Coordinates of C-alpha atoms and ligand atoms in Angstrom, one line a residue:
X1 CA -25.1 -139.3 241.1
X2 CA -22.5 -136.8 240.3
X3 CA -21.7 -136.7 236.5
X4 CA -17.7 -136.4 236.0
X5 CA -15.1 -138.4 234.7
X6 CA -15.7 -141.1 237.3
X7 CA -18.6 -142.0 235.7
X8 CA -16.5 -143.6 232.8
X9 CA -15.4 -146.5 234.8
X10 CA -18.7 -147.2 235.6
X11 CA -20.0 -147.5 232.3
X12 CA -17.4 -149.6 231.0
X13 CA -17.7 -151.8 233.9
X14 CA -21.3 -152.2 232.9
X15 CA -20.8 -152.6 229.4
X16 CA -17.9 -155.2 229.8
X17 CA -19.9 -158.6 230.8
X18 CA -21.5 -158.6 227.4
X19 CA -18.0 -158.6 225.4
X20 CA -17.3 -162.0 224.3
X21 CA -14.5 -163.1 226.4
X22 CA -11.2 -163.5 224.0
X23 CA -10.6 -167.4 223.6
X24 CA -7.3 -168.6 223.3
X25 CA -6.1 -168.8 220.0
X26 CA -8.0 -165.9 218.7
X27 CA -6.5 -164.7 215.9
X28 CA -4.1 -161.0 216.8
X29 CA -6.5 -159.2 214.3
X30 CA -9.3 -159.7 216.1
X31 CA -7.8 -159.1 219.6
X32 CA -6.4 -155.8 218.2
X33 CA -9.7 -154.9 217.1
X34 CA -11.2 -155.3 220.3
X35 CA -8.3 -153.4 221.8
X36 CA -9.2 -150.4 219.7
X37 CA -12.7 -151.1 220.3
X38 CA -12.2 -150.4 224.1
X39 CA -9.9 -147.7 223.5
X40 CA -12.6 -145.9 221.1
X41 CA -15.1 -146.5 223.9
X42 CA -13.2 -145.2 226.4
X43 CA -12.3 -142.0 224.3
X44 CA -15.8 -141.9 223.4
X45 CA -17.1 -141.9 226.6
X46 CA -14.5 -139.6 228.3
X47 CA -15.6 -137.3 225.6
X48 CA -18.7 -137.4 226.7
X49 CA -18.0 -136.5 230.6
X50 CA -18.6 -133.4 231.4
X51 CA -16.5 -131.2 233.6
X52 CA -17.9 -130.9 237.4
X53 CA -20.5 -128.4 236.1
X54 CA -22.6 -128.3 239.8
X55 CA -25.1 -126.3 237.8
X56 CA -26.2 -129.2 236.0
X57 CA -28.3 -132.2 237.3
X58 CA -28.6 -135.6 236.0
X59 CA -32.2 -136.6 235.4
X60 CA -31.7 -140.3 234.3
X61 CA -29.1 -142.7 234.3
X62 CA -25.5 -141.3 233.5
X63 CA -25.5 -143.6 230.6
X64 CA -24.1 -141.6 227.1
X65 CA -26.3 -141.5 224.4
X66 CA -26.3 -144.2 221.7
X67 CA -23.5 -146.3 223.2
X68 CA -24.7 -149.2 220.9
X69 CA -24.6 -147.0 217.6
X70 CA -21.0 -145.8 218.6
X71 CA -20.2 -149.5 219.4
X72 CA -19.8 -152.1 217.0
X73 CA -23.1 -152.9 216.4
X74 CA -24.5 -156.4 216.9
X75 CA -24.5 -157.5 213.6
X76 CA -20.9 -156.5 213.2
X77 CA -19.7 -158.5 216.2
X78 CA -21.5 -161.7 215.1
X79 CA -19.5 -161.4 211.7
X80 CA -16.2 -161.4 213.9
X81 CA -17.5 -164.2 216.4
X82 CA -20.9 -165.4 217.9
X83 CA -21.5 -163.4 221.1
X84 CA -21.8 -166.2 224.1
X85 CA -24.3 -164.8 225.5
X86 CA -26.9 -162.5 223.6
X87 CA -26.6 -158.7 224.2
X88 CA -28.8 -157.5 226.9
X89 CA -32.0 -155.8 225.7
X90 CA -31.2 -152.9 227.7
X91 CA -28.5 -152.0 225.4
X92 CA -30.6 -151.5 222.6
X93 CA -33.0 -148.7 224.2
X94 CA -30.2 -147.0 226.3
X95 CA -32.1 -143.9 228.1
X96 CA -31.3 -140.6 226.5
X97 CA -28.8 -139.1 228.7
X98 CA -31.0 -136.1 229.7
X99 CA -29.2 -132.7 231.5
X100 CA -31.1 -130.4 233.3
X101 CA -30.8 -127.1 235.0
X102 CA -32.2 -126.8 238.3
X103 CA -35.8 -125.8 238.3
X104 CA -36.4 -121.5 238.7
X105 CA -38.5 -121.2 241.7
X106 CA -39.8 -117.6 241.7
X107 CA -41.8 -118.0 245.0
X108 CA -41.6 -115.1 247.3
X109 CA -39.5 -113.3 244.8
X110 CA -41.5 -110.3 244.8
X111 CA -41.1 -109.8 248.4
X112 CA -37.1 -110.1 248.5
X113 CA -37.2 -107.8 245.3
X114 CA -33.6 -106.5 245.7
X115 CA -32.0 -110.0 245.8
X116 CA -33.6 -111.2 242.5
X117 CA -30.7 -109.8 240.7
X118 CA -28.3 -112.1 242.2
X119 CA -27.1 -114.7 239.8
X120 CA -26.3 -118.0 241.3
X121 CA -22.6 -119.1 241.5
X122 CA -22.3 -121.7 238.8
X123 CA -18.3 -122.5 239.8
X124 CA -16.3 -123.6 236.9
X125 CA -17.5 -122.8 233.5
X126 CA -19.5 -125.6 232.5
X127 CA -18.4 -127.3 229.1
X128 CA -21.0 -129.2 227.1
X129 CA -20.2 -131.6 224.3
X130 CA -23.9 -132.6 222.7
X131 CA -24.1 -136.4 222.5
X132 CA -26.1 -136.4 218.7
X133 CA -24.2 -135.1 215.8
X134 CA -25.8 -131.8 214.3
X135 CA -29.0 -130.9 213.0
X136 CA -27.8 -131.2 209.3
X137 CA -27.5 -128.5 207.3
X138 CA -29.2 -125.0 208.3
X139 CA -31.8 -123.5 206.4
X140 CA -30.4 -121.5 203.2
X141 CA -31.2 -118.2 205.3
X142 CA -28.3 -118.8 207.4
X143 CA -26.3 -118.1 204.8
X144 CA -27.1 -114.3 204.9
X145 CA -24.9 -114.3 208.4
X146 CA -22.3 -113.9 205.9
X147 CA -23.6 -111.1 204.1
X148 CA -24.9 -109.2 207.0
X149 CA -21.2 -109.6 208.4
X150 CA -19.5 -109.2 205.1
X151 CA -18.6 -105.3 205.7
X152 CA -16.2 -106.1 208.7
X153 CA -14.6 -109.2 207.3
X154 CA -11.7 -107.6 205.6
X155 CA -11.1 -105.1 208.6
X156 CA -12.2 -107.3 211.7
X157 CA -14.5 -105.3 214.5
X158 CA -12.2 -102.8 217.0
X159 CA -13.4 -101.5 220.0
X160 CA -14.1 -98.0 218.3
X161 CA -16.5 -99.9 215.7
X162 CA -18.3 -101.4 218.6
X163 CA -18.7 -97.7 220.2
X164 CA -19.9 -96.3 217.4
X165 CA -23.4 -97.9 217.6
X166 CA -23.5 -96.6 221.1
X167 CA -25.3 -93.2 220.1
X168 CA -28.6 -95.4 219.0
X169 CA -28.4 -98.6 221.1
X170 CA -30.5 -99.2 223.7
X171 CA -27.9 -101.5 225.7
X172 CA -24.5 -103.2 225.5
X173 CA -24.4 -106.8 226.1
X174 CA -21.5 -108.5 227.0
X175 CA -20.7 -112.3 227.2
X176 CA -17.6 -113.2 229.0
X177 CA -17.1 -116.7 230.0
X178 CA -20.8 -117.7 229.4
X179 CA -22.0 -115.2 231.8
X180 CA -23.7 -112.0 230.7
X181 CA -23.4 -108.6 231.5
X182 CA -26.0 -105.4 230.3
X183 CA -25.1 -101.9 230.2
X184 CA -28.5 -100.2 229.7
X185 CA -28.4 -96.7 227.9
X186 CA -32.2 -96.0 227.4
X187 CA -35.8 -97.6 227.7
X188 CA -37.0 -99.8 225.0
X189 CA -40.1 -99.5 223.6
X190 CA -42.1 -102.0 225.9
X191 CA -40.0 -105.3 227.1
X192 CA -38.5 -105.5 223.8
X193 CA -35.1 -105.2 225.3
X194 CA -36.1 -107.8 228.5
X195 CA -37.2 -110.2 226.2
X196 CA -34.2 -110.0 223.8
X197 CA -31.7 -110.3 226.3
X198 CA -33.7 -113.3 227.5
X199 CA -33.5 -114.7 224.5
X200 CA -29.7 -114.5 224.5
X201 CA -29.7 -116.0 228.2
X202 CA -31.5 -119.1 226.8
X203 CA -29.3 -119.6 224.2
X204 CA -26.4 -120.1 226.5
X205 CA -28.4 -122.5 228.4
X206 CA -29.1 -124.4 225.2
X207 CA -25.1 -124.4 224.1
X208 CA -23.2 -124.0 227.3
X209 CA -19.6 -123.2 226.5
X210 CA -20.0 -122.8 222.7
X211 CA -21.0 -118.6 222.6
X212 CA -17.2 -117.0 222.6
X213 CA -16.5 -114.2 224.6
X214 CA -18.2 -111.1 222.8
X215 CA -19.7 -107.2 223.4
X216 CA -22.2 -106.1 221.0
X217 CA -24.6 -102.9 221.0
X218 CA -28.4 -103.6 220.5
X219 CA -31.1 -101.3 219.0
X220 CA -34.7 -102.1 219.8
X221 CA -36.1 -99.7 217.4
X222 CA -37.6 -100.8 214.1
X223 CA -35.5 -98.7 211.5
X224 CA -31.9 -99.6 210.5
X225 CA -29.8 -96.7 211.0
X226 CA -26.2 -97.8 210.3
X227 CA -25.7 -96.3 206.8
X228 CA -22.2 -97.3 205.4
X229 CA -21.6 -94.0 203.0
X230 CA -21.7 -91.7 206.2
X231 CA -18.9 -93.6 207.1
X232 CA -16.9 -94.2 204.0
X233 CA -14.5 -91.3 204.9
X234 CA -13.2 -93.4 208.1
X235 CA -14.3 -97.0 206.9
X236 CA -12.6 -98.4 209.8
X237 CA -15.2 -97.2 212.2
X238 CA -18.6 -98.6 210.7
X239 CA -20.3 -100.0 213.5
X240 CA -21.8 -103.4 214.0
X241 CA -25.4 -102.4 215.4
X242 CA -27.9 -105.3 216.2
X243 CA -31.2 -104.8 215.5
X244 CA -34.3 -106.7 214.5
X245 CA -34.5 -105.8 210.6
X246 CA -32.6 -104.4 207.8
X247 CA -33.1 -102.5 204.2
X248 CA -31.1 -102.0 201.1
X249 CA -29.4 -99.2 202.2
X250 CA -28.2 -100.2 205.7
X251 CA -25.7 -102.6 207.1
X252 CA -27.4 -103.1 210.8
X253 CA -26.8 -106.8 211.8
X254 CA -30.3 -108.4 212.0
X255 CA -31.2 -110.7 214.8
X256 CA -34.5 -112.5 216.0
X257 CA -37.0 -110.3 217.6
X258 CA -38.3 -110.3 221.0
X259 CA -41.7 -111.8 220.1
X260 CA -39.9 -115.4 219.9
X261 CA -39.9 -115.6 223.5
X262 CA -43.0 -113.7 224.0
X263 CA -44.8 -110.1 223.4
X264 CA -46.1 -109.8 227.1
X265 CA -48.1 -106.3 226.2
X266 CA -50.2 -108.0 223.8
X267 CA -50.3 -111.3 225.1
X268 CA -48.8 -112.9 222.4
X269 CA -47.2 -115.9 223.9
X270 CA -43.8 -117.8 222.9
X271 CA -43.6 -118.7 219.5
X272 CA -42.6 -122.8 220.3
X273 CA -46.3 -123.0 222.0
X274 CA -47.9 -120.5 219.3
X275 CA -46.2 -122.0 216.5
X276 CA -47.9 -125.4 217.1
X277 CA -51.3 -123.7 218.4
X278 CA -51.2 -122.1 214.6
X279 CA -50.7 -125.8 213.1
X280 CA -53.9 -126.8 214.9
X281 CA -55.4 -123.8 214.6
X282 CA -55.3 -124.1 210.5
X283 CA -57.0 -127.1 210.4
X284 CA -60.3 -125.5 211.6
X285 CA -61.3 -123.7 208.5
X286 CA -60.0 -125.2 205.2
X287 CA -58.8 -122.6 202.7
X288 CA -61.8 -123.4 200.6
X289 CA -64.1 -122.6 203.0
X290 CA -62.5 -119.4 204.4
X291 CA -63.4 -116.2 203.3
X292 CA -62.8 -115.0 199.7
X293 CA -61.8 -111.9 200.6
X294 CA -57.8 -110.0 201.2
X295 CA -58.1 -109.6 205.0
X296 CA -56.0 -107.1 207.0
X297 CA -56.5 -105.3 210.6
X298 CA -53.9 -103.1 212.3
X299 CA -52.8 -99.6 213.0
X300 CA -53.0 -97.6 209.6
X301 CA -51.3 -94.5 211.0
X302 CA -47.7 -95.4 211.3
X303 CA -47.2 -95.1 207.4
X304 CA -48.6 -93.2 204.4
X305 CA -48.5 -97.3 202.4
X306 CA -50.9 -98.2 205.0
X307 CA -53.2 -95.4 205.2
X308 CA -53.2 -96.0 201.4
X309 CA -54.5 -99.3 201.9
X310 CA -57.4 -98.0 203.7
X311 CA -58.9 -96.7 200.1
X312 CA -58.9 -100.4 199.0
X313 CA -61.9 -101.4 201.3
X314 CA -64.9 -102.5 200.0
X315 CA -67.4 -99.9 199.8
X316 CA -70.8 -98.8 197.8
X317 CA -68.5 -97.9 194.8
X318 CA -66.3 -100.8 194.1
X319 CA -65.5 -104.4 195.6
X320 CA -61.7 -104.8 195.3
X321 CA -61.7 -108.1 197.2
X322 CA -60.3 -106.5 200.3
X323 CA -62.0 -106.6 204.1
X324 CA -59.5 -103.7 206.1
X325 CA -60.0 -102.9 209.4
X326 CA -58.5 -100.5 211.8
X327 CA -56.9 -101.4 214.9
X328 CA -55.1 -98.6 216.2
X329 CA -54.3 -100.1 219.5
X330 CA -52.7 -103.3 220.4
X331 CA -54.2 -103.4 223.7
X332 CA -57.7 -103.4 222.5
X333 CA -57.0 -106.2 220.5
X334 CA -56.0 -107.9 223.6
X335 CA -59.0 -106.9 225.6
X336 CA -61.2 -108.4 222.9
X337 CA -59.3 -111.5 223.4
X338 CA -60.0 -111.6 227.3
X339 CA -63.5 -110.8 227.2
X340 CA -63.7 -114.2 225.2
X341 CA -63.6 -113.0 221.4
X342 CA -62.2 -116.1 220.2
X343 CA -61.4 -114.6 216.8
X344 CA -58.7 -112.3 218.4
X345 CA -56.7 -115.5 219.1
X346 CA -53.8 -115.4 216.8
X347 CA -54.5 -119.3 215.9
X348 CA -58.0 -118.9 215.5
X349 CA -57.5 -115.7 212.9
X350 CA -56.8 -117.7 210.1
X351 CA -60.4 -117.3 208.4
X352 CA -59.7 -115.5 205.0
X353 CA -58.2 -117.0 202.0
X354 CA -56.0 -114.0 201.6
X355 CA -54.0 -112.1 204.1
X356 CA -52.5 -108.8 203.7
X357 CA -48.9 -107.9 204.8
X358 CA -48.2 -104.4 204.5
X359 CA -45.0 -102.8 206.6
X360 CA -45.7 -100.1 209.1
X361 CA -42.7 -98.2 210.6
X362 CA -40.5 -100.6 209.4
X363 CA -40.8 -104.8 209.0
X364 CA -43.8 -106.2 211.0
X365 CA -43.5 -108.8 213.6
X366 CA -46.9 -110.0 212.3
X367 CA -45.4 -111.3 209.1
X368 CA -44.2 -114.7 210.7
X369 CA -48.2 -114.8 212.0
X370 CA -49.4 -113.7 208.6
X371 CA -47.3 -116.2 206.7
X372 CA -48.1 -119.5 208.8
X373 CA -51.6 -119.2 208.1
X374 CA -52.1 -121.6 205.4
X375 CA -53.7 -118.5 203.5
X376 CA -51.9 -116.9 200.8
X377 CA -49.9 -114.0 201.8
X378 CA -50.6 -110.9 200.1
X379 CA -47.3 -109.3 200.3
X380 CA -47.5 -105.6 199.8
X381 CA -43.5 -104.9 198.5
X382 CA -41.4 -105.0 201.6
X383 CA -38.6 -102.6 201.9
X384 CA -37.2 -104.4 205.3
X385 CA -36.2 -107.8 206.2
X386 CA -35.8 -109.8 209.1
X387 CA -33.6 -112.3 209.3
X388 CA -35.5 -115.1 207.7
X389 CA -37.6 -113.4 205.3
X390 CA -34.8 -113.2 202.6
X391 CA -35.5 -117.0 202.0
X392 CA -39.2 -116.1 200.7
X393 CA -40.0 -116.1 197.0
X394 CA -42.8 -114.7 195.4
X395 CA -45.3 -117.1 194.3
X396 CA -43.6 -119.8 195.9
X397 CA -44.5 -118.2 199.5
X398 CA -46.4 -115.3 198.6
X399 CA -48.4 -113.4 196.0
X400 CA -46.8 -109.7 195.2
X401 CA -48.7 -106.8 195.6
X402 CA -47.6 -103.6 194.2
X403 CA -47.2 -101.0 196.4
X404 CA -47.9 -98.3 193.9
X405 CA -51.2 -99.8 192.5
X406 CA -52.6 -101.7 195.7
X407 CA -56.2 -102.1 195.2
X408 CA -56.0 -102.8 191.6
X409 CA -53.1 -105.5 192.7
X410 CA -55.4 -106.9 195.3
X411 CA -58.4 -107.1 193.4
X412 CA -56.1 -109.0 190.8
X413 CA -54.7 -111.1 193.5
X414 CA -58.0 -112.4 194.9
X415 CA -59.7 -112.7 190.8
X416 CA -56.4 -115.3 190.2
X417 CA -56.6 -117.3 193.5
X418 CA -60.5 -117.6 193.2
X419 CA -59.7 -119.0 189.9
X420 CA -56.9 -121.1 190.5
X421 CA -57.5 -122.5 194.0
X422 CA -55.2 -125.3 194.0
X423 CA -52.2 -122.6 192.8
X424 CA -52.9 -120.7 195.7
X425 CA -53.5 -123.3 198.1
X426 CA -50.1 -124.4 197.4
X427 CA -48.6 -120.8 197.6
X428 CA -50.2 -120.8 201.2
X429 CA -49.3 -124.1 202.2
X430 CA -45.3 -123.5 201.3
X431 CA -45.0 -120.6 203.6
X432 CA -46.9 -122.2 206.4
X433 CA -44.5 -125.2 206.0
X434 CA -41.4 -122.8 205.8
X435 CA -42.4 -121.0 209.1
X436 CA -43.6 -124.1 211.0
X437 CA -40.2 -126.0 209.8
X438 CA -37.6 -123.7 209.0
X439 CA -38.3 -121.1 211.6
X440 CA -38.7 -123.5 214.5
X441 CA -37.2 -122.2 217.8
X442 CA -34.0 -124.9 217.1
X443 CA -33.4 -122.9 214.2
X444 CA -33.9 -119.4 215.8
X445 CA -31.3 -120.3 218.5
X446 CA -29.2 -121.9 215.9
X447 CA -29.2 -118.7 213.8
X448 CA -28.3 -116.9 216.7
X449 CA -25.8 -119.2 217.5
X450 CA -24.0 -118.9 214.1
X451 CA -24.4 -115.1 213.9
X452 CA -22.8 -114.6 217.4
X453 CA -19.8 -117.1 216.5
X454 CA -19.0 -115.5 213.2
X455 CA -19.6 -112.2 214.6
X456 CA -16.9 -113.4 217.7
X457 CA -14.6 -114.5 215.4
X458 CA -14.3 -110.7 214.1
X459 CA -13.5 -109.0 217.0
X460 CA -10.1 -107.5 217.3
X461 CA -10.3 -106.7 221.0
X462 CA -10.7 -108.4 224.5
X463 CA -14.5 -108.0 225.5
X464 CA -14.5 -106.4 228.8
X465 CA -17.3 -106.2 231.5
X466 CA -18.0 -102.6 232.3
X467 CA -18.3 -101.0 235.2
X468 CA -21.6 -99.6 234.4
X469 CA -22.9 -103.3 233.9
X470 CA -25.0 -105.7 235.9
X471 CA -24.8 -109.1 235.6
X472 CA -28.1 -110.9 234.1
X473 CA -29.2 -114.6 234.0
X474 CA -32.2 -116.0 233.9
X475 CA -33.0 -116.8 237.7
X476 CA -32.6 -113.0 238.2
X477 CA -35.0 -112.1 235.3
X478 CA -37.4 -114.5 235.4
X479 CA -38.2 -113.5 238.8
X480 CA -38.1 -109.8 238.6
X481 CA -40.6 -109.8 235.8
X482 CA -43.6 -110.3 238.1
X483 CA -46.1 -107.6 238.7
X484 CA -44.4 -105.3 236.5
X485 CA -45.8 -105.7 233.1
X486 CA -48.4 -103.3 232.0
X487 CA -51.6 -105.7 232.1
X488 CA -50.4 -106.8 235.7
X489 CA -50.8 -110.2 234.8
X490 CA -47.5 -111.7 235.5
X491 CA -47.1 -112.4 231.9
X492 CA -43.6 -111.4 231.6
X493 CA -43.0 -114.1 234.1
X494 CA -45.4 -116.4 232.2
X495 CA -43.5 -116.1 229.1
X496 CA -40.3 -116.4 230.4
X497 CA -40.9 -119.5 232.3
X498 CA -42.9 -120.9 229.4
X499 CA -39.7 -120.1 227.0
X500 CA -37.2 -121.3 229.5
X501 CA -34.2 -123.6 228.0
X502 CA -34.7 -126.4 230.6
X503 CA -31.7 -128.8 229.2
X504 CA -28.7 -128.0 227.0
X505 CA -29.2 -129.2 223.5
X506 CA -28.7 -132.7 222.7
X507 CA -27.8 -132.1 219.0
X508 CA -24.9 -129.6 218.0
X509 CA -26.3 -126.8 215.9
X510 CA -27.3 -127.0 212.3
X511 CA -24.4 -126.6 209.5
X512 CA -24.4 -123.2 208.1
X513 CA -24.0 -122.8 204.5
X514 CA -21.0 -121.2 202.9
X515 CA -21.2 -117.2 202.0
X516 CA -22.8 -116.3 198.3
X517 CA -21.0 -116.1 195.6
X518 CA -21.9 -112.4 193.8
X519 CA -23.2 -114.1 190.7
X520 CA -25.6 -116.3 192.9
X521 CA -26.8 -113.1 194.7
X522 CA -27.3 -111.2 191.4
X523 CA -29.2 -114.6 190.2
X524 CA -31.5 -114.5 193.1
X525 CA -32.6 -110.8 192.9
X526 CA -33.0 -111.3 189.0
X527 CA -35.2 -114.0 189.7
X528 CA -37.4 -112.4 192.0
X529 CA -37.6 -109.4 190.6
X530 CA -38.7 -111.0 187.1
X531 CA -41.6 -113.2 188.9
X532 CA -43.1 -110.1 190.5
X533 CA -42.6 -108.5 187.0
X534 CA -44.6 -111.2 185.3
X535 CA -47.4 -111.0 188.1
X536 CA -47.6 -107.0 187.3
X537 CA -48.0 -107.8 183.6
X538 CA -50.5 -110.2 184.3
X539 CA -52.3 -107.5 186.2
X540 CA -52.0 -105.0 183.6
X541 CA -53.5 -107.3 181.1
X542 CA -56.6 -108.1 183.2
X543 CA -57.1 -104.4 183.9
X544 CA -56.8 -103.3 180.1
X545 CA -59.4 -106.2 179.5
X546 CA -61.8 -105.0 182.2
X547 CA -61.5 -101.4 180.5
X548 CA -62.1 -102.6 177.1
X549 CA -65.5 -104.5 178.2
X550 CA -66.5 -101.4 180.4
Ligands
NAG1 C1 -21.7 -153.2 209.9 O1 -22.5 -154.1 209.4 C2 -23.4 -153.5 208.5 C3 -24.3 -154.3 207.8 O2 -24.0 -155.5 207.9 C4 -22.3 -152.6 207.3 O3 -22.9 -151.7 206.5 C5 -21.2 -151.8 208.2 O4 -20.4 -151.2 207.1 C6 -20.8 -152.6 209.2 N1 -19.8 -151.5 209.7 C7 -18.6 -152.0 210.5 C8 -17.8 -150.7 211.1 O5 -17.9 -152.9 209.8
NAG2 C1 -33.2 -104.5 250.3 O1 -31.9 -103.6 250.0 C2 -31.8 -102.6 250.8 C3 -30.9 -101.6 250.9 O2 -30.0 -102.2 250.0 C4 -31.7 -103.2 252.4 O3 -31.5 -102.3 253.4 C5 -33.1 -104.3 252.6 O4 -32.8 -104.8 253.9 C6 -33.0 -105.2 251.6 N1 -34.7 -106.0 251.7 C7 -34.2 -107.1 251.7 C8 -35.6 -108.1 251.9 O5 -33.4 -107.7 251.7
NAG3 C1 -64.3 -101.7 205.5 O1 -65.2 -102.3 205.1 C2 -66.1 -103.2 206.2 C3 -67.5 -103.8 205.3 O2 -68.0 -102.5 204.9 C4 -66.3 -102.3 207.2 O3 -66.9 -102.9 208.6 C5 -64.6 -101.4 208.0 O4 -65.3 -100.8 209.0 C6 -64.3 -100.6 206.9 N1 -63.1 -100.3 207.4 C7 -62.8 -99.3 207.2 C8 -61.4 -99.0 207.8 O5 -63.2 -98.5 206.9

């Protein structure tokens, strides 16, 4: 059946039979109550009705969700008057109304390559009102959205400012009436740009009609580049440039990285599934049974601080409690996993009590995988943040490692953890829980939702579709990402279809907290700094005692 305003009458007709018929002589107030009830019901149902959105098909019966909740509850009814007939059982378990997008069928897409770019004509812009309430309050890291957009709060964002980001952006993305257009400037590293755009397309499927028209510039490189002091002379032109991480000196706007939708080049699957795998994987080896060392494996040649870490590896002369391994090429890592080296599967890598996180060029995508391990994360002092890491607290979610004295810092951390296993485990668990619960895909989308909505509010110009842009849509992207990827395994398409949002959200996004007060931020920085200093004090005490003994 076609969803539309007409379904309203049908639903009312369906329910009318259980309404207790009003007897003659029913008090006027009761009659009035029922009258308003009917009005309320009608208003509610019509608010649920979709526009004739041809691109959505209804899966179950077109019955609005939770009608029994919205209507007066049975117990309230009995208070007014015993219903003649008991409520039909069906009403108590109304099926959830599930709308699904048509399935994406890529069969034959490779043969008709030039057609895959066309996006289906969706007719009128769909409007969608989630049936359920909001997901509740957003995790606290959402409040950084206000902080990230603060530089433009007073001035708003002009076209000139957006254009200012063009010099380093990989692409411009335009959302206009729910459709997405991309103007490419330069190739990105690997498939970062593709999967980022894919993520935004999925956001639009999750919240159709709820993302404002906008234009933004996106830079897929690692390092943040927008230093406000460079623009201070002409404050008007500070570019809002989207990227995956930021640092203290820059004002780039942070956005969830591509790996949440998959990293095809090294076979890291979309986060939604991987997250669940990791949760299961954590049960394989209990913390006590994990190796009592601090483990790191990666490419040390991208940053001096990583080369420095190599000196902390166990040697004939000293065991710092660290086990450090070099893996320059991520493809090697992938090949290992292809050859059945089970340990290379991320979900099964949580074999050590301590896992070192150390930045490379900038922040590293590996952070969430390390934090999700139930091991305790040894965080070498980070200089960059991504969208969620600002909610991490030392000694709550990680153990801080002094980047100027890594080896001694690691050795002390390992000693501490082995002597305080309960406390160490609690830290490991808190981090896993944060990643599992607060960085779920629902929240990743909600973060994008709020960020783009707040950004959209600041725009002081009418977004335009540039002549040089192409429209992108899930259908075209998923089907074109066929044999193109480096491994030739069709992983791009596989990951896209795996992370495809199949139906709009049943709930509204979570509610974003208000901006930080400046004292609040000061306190936050101070608290973290004090905790880190406390650990450094313990450390130096430990080494002083050690030297005295030695
Ligand atoms: C319905 O009944 C419940 C429990 O009896 C009560 O808490 C609630 O306030 C009532 N709702 C209305 C709208 O009267
Ligand atoms: C692909 O595009 C070219 C040129 O635009 C056209 O000549 C050709 O027929 C198209 N192929 C298919 C299979 O549609
Ligand atoms: C670190 O030590 C381990 C154990 O001796 C060794 O297998 C590994 O290759 C070393 N790593 C580096 C980077 O030398």
